[in-house]
mmCIF file of C-alpha atoms in Angstrom:
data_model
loop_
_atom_site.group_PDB
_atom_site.id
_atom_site.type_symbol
_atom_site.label_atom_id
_atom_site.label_comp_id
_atom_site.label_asym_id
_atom_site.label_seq_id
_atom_site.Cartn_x
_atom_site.Cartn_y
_atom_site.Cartn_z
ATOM 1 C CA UNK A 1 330.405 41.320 282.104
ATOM 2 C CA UNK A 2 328.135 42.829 278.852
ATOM 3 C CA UNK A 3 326.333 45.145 281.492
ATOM 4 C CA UNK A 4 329.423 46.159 282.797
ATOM 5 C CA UNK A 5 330.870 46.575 279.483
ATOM 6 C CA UNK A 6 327.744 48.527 278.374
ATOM 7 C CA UNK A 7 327.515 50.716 281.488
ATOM 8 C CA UNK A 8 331.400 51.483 281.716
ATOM 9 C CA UNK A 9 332.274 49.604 284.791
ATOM 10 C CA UNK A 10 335.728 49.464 285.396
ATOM 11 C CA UNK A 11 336.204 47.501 288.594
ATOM 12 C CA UNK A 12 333.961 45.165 290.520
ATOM 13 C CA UNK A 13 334.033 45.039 294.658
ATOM 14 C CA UNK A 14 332.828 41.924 296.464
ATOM 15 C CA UNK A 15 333.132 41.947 299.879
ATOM 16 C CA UNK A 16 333.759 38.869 300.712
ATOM 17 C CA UNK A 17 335.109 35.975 299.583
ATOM 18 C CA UNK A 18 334.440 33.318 302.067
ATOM 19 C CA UNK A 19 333.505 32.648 305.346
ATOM 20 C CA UNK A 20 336.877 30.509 305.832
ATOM 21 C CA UNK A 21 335.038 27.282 307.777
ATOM 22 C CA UNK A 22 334.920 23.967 306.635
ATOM 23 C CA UNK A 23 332.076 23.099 306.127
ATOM 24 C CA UNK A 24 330.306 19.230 305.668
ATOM 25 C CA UNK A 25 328.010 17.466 303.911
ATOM 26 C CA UNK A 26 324.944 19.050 305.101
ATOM 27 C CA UNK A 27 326.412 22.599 303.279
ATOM 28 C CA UNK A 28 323.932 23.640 300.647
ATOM 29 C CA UNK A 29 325.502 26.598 298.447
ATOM 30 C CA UNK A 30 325.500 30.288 298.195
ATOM 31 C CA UNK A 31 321.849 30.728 299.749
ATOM 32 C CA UNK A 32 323.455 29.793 303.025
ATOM 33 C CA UNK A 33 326.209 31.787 302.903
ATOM 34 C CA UNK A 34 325.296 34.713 301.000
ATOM 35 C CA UNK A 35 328.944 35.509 300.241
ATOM 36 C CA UNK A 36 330.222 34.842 296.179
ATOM 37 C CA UNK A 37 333.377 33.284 296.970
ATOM 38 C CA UNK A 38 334.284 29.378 297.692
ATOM 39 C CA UNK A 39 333.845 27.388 300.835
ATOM 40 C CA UNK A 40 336.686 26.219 302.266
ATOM 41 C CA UNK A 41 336.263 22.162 302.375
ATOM 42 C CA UNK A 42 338.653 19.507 304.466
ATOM 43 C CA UNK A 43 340.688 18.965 301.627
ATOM 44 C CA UNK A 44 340.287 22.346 299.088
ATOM 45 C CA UNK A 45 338.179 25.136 298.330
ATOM 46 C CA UNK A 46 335.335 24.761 296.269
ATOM 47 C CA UNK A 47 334.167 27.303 294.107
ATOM 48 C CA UNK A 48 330.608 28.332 294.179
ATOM 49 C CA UNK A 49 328.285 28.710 291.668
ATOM 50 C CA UNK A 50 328.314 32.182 291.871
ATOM 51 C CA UNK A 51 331.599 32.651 291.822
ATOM 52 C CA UNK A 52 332.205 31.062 288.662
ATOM 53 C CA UNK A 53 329.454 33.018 287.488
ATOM 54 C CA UNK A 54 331.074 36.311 288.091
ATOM 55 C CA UNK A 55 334.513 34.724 286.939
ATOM 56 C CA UNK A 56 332.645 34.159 283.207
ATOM 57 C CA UNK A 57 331.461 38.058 283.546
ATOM 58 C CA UNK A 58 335.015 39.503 283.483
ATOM 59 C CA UNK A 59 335.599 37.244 280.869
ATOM 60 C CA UNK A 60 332.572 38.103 279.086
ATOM 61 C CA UNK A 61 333.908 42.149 279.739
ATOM 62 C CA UNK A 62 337.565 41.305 278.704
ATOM 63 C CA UNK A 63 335.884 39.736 275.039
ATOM 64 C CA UNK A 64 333.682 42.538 274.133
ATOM 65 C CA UNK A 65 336.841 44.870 274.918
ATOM 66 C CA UNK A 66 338.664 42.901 272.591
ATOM 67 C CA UNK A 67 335.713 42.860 270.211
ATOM 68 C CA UNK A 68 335.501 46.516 270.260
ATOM 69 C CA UNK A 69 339.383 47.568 269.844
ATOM 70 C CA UNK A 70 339.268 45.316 266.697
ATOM 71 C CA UNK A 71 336.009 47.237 265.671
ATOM 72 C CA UNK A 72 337.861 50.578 266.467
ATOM 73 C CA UNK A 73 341.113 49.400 264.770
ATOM 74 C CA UNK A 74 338.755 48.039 261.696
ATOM 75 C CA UNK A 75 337.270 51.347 261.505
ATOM 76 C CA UNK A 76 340.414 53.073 261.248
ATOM 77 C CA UNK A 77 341.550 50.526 258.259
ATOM 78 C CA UNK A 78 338.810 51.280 255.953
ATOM 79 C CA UNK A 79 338.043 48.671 253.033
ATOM 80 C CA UNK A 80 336.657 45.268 253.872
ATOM 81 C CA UNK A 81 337.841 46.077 257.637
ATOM 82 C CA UNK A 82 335.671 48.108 258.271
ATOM 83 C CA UNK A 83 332.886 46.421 256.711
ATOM 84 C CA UNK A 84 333.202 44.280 258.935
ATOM 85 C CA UNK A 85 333.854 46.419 261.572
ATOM 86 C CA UNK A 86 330.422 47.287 260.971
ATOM 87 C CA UNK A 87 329.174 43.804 261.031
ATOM 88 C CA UNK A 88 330.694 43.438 264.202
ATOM 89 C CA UNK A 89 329.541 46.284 266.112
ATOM 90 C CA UNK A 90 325.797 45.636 264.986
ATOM 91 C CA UNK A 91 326.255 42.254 266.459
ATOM 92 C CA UNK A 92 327.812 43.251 269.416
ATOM 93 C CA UNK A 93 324.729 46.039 269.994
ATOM 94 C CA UNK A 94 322.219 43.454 269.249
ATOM 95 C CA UNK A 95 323.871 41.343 272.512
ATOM 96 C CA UNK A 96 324.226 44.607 274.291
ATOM 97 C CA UNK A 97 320.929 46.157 274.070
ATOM 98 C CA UNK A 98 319.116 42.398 275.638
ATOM 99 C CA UNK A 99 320.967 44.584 278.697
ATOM 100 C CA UNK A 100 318.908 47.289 280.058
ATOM 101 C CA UNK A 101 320.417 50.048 281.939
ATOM 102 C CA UNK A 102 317.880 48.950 285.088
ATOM 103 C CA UNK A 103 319.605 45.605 285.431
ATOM 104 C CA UNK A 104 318.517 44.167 289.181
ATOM 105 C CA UNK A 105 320.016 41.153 291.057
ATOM 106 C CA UNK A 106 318.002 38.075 290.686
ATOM 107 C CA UNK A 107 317.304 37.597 294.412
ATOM 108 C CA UNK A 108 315.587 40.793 294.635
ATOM 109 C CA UNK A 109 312.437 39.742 295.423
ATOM 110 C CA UNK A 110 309.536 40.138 294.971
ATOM 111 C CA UNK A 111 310.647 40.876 291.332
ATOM 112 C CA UNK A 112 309.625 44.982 290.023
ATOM 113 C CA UNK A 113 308.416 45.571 287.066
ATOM 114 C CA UNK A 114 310.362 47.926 284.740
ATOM 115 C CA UNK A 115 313.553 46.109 285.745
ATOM 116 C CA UNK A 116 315.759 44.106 284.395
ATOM 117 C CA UNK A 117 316.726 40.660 285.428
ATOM 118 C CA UNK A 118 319.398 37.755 284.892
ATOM 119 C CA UNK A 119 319.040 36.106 281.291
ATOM 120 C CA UNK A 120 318.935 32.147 281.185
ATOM 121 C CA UNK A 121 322.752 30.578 280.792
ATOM 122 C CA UNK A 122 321.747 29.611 277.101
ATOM 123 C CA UNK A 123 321.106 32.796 276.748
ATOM 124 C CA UNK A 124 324.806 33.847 278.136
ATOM 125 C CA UNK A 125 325.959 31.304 276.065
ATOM 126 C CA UNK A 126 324.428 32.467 272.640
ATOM 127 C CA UNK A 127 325.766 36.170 273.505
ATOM 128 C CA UNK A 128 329.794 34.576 274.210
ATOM 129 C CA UNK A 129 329.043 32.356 270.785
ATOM 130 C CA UNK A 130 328.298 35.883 268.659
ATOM 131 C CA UNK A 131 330.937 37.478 270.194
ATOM 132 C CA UNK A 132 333.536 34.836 269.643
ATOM 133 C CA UNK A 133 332.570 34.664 265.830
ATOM 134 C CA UNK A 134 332.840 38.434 265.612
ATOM 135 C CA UNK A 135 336.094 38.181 266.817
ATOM 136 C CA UNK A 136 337.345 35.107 264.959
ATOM 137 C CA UNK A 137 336.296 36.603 261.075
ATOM 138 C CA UNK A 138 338.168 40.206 261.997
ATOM 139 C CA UNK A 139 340.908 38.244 263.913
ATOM 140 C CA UNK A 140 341.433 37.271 259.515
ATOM 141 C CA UNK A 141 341.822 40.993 258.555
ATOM 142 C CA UNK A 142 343.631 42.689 261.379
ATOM 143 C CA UNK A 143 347.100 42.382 263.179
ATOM 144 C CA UNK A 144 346.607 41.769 266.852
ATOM 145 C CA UNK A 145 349.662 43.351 267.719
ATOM 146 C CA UNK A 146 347.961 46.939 266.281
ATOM 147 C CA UNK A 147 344.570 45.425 267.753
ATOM 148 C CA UNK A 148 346.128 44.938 271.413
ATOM 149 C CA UNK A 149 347.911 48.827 271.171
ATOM 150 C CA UNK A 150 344.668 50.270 270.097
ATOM 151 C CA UNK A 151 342.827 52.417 272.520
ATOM 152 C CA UNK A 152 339.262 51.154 272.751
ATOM 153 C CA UNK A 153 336.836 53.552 271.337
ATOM 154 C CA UNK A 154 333.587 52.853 273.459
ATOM 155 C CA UNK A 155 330.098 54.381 272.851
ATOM 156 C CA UNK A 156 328.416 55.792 275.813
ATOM 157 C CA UNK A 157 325.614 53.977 277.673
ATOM 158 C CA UNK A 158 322.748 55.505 276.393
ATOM 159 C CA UNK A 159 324.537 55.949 273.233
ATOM 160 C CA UNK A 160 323.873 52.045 272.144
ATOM 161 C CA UNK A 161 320.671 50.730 270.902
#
């Protein structure tokens, strides 16, 4: 979700979402499949491991949206709002720039230098945690309603840090 944020994605196409078997025991994830979705099990799907993955990345898109329509909206409010407006965007760029533009899927292999790979879940993690706080101190100084009716102001990809 921050690369597609960065790189102004606005939709994501999977192909597939399942093979629609049921599968037993012996199944032994994605690697088998190589589809994102779930595997359909006797009694109810399951989602993979990927798929929850890529269900955190639109949520990961949707919060740095809302991070950067407050920022916009903060901007526009002057005074301590857009102090921290500012606050807020450099914290968002310095989670946004661990992104490069030459971001590769992890099972590309062997792995090519110059690219850019997956980052560690902690990693993820620490990126959603700044976000969230960003949010959280201008959530104090703005009215969502004016947030969520502002049109988000977004810097272009090689525009960012």
């Amino acid at each position: 979700g921050f690369y597609a944020w960065k790189t102004k994605a606005h939709s994501v196409l999977q192909w597939a979402y399942n093979f629609g078997h049921v599968f037993d025991q012996k199944f032994k994830g994605d690697e088998d499949t190589g589809y994102i979705g779930v595997v359909n099990t006797a009694k109810k799907p399951l989602p993979s491991i990927s798929y929850e993955s890529a269900r955190e990345g639109f949520d990961d898109y949707k919060y740095v949206d809302l991070l950067w329509r407050m920022i916009t909206l903060a901007d526009r409010k002057g005074g301590d709002a857009k102090q921290s407006g500012e606050k807020a965007k450099n914290n968002c760029y310095e989670v946004l720039k661990t992104f490069g533009l030459r971001f590769q899927y992890s099972g590309l292999k062997p792995r090519r230098e110059g690219l850019d790979y997956p980052q560690p879940t902690a990693a993820y993690d620490m990126h959603r945690f700044k976000i969230a706080r960003e949010i959280m101190n201008l959530q104090k100084l703005l009215d969502m309603n004016e947030v969520y009716k502002t049109e988000v102001v977004r810097p272009e990809p090689f525009d960012m840090p």
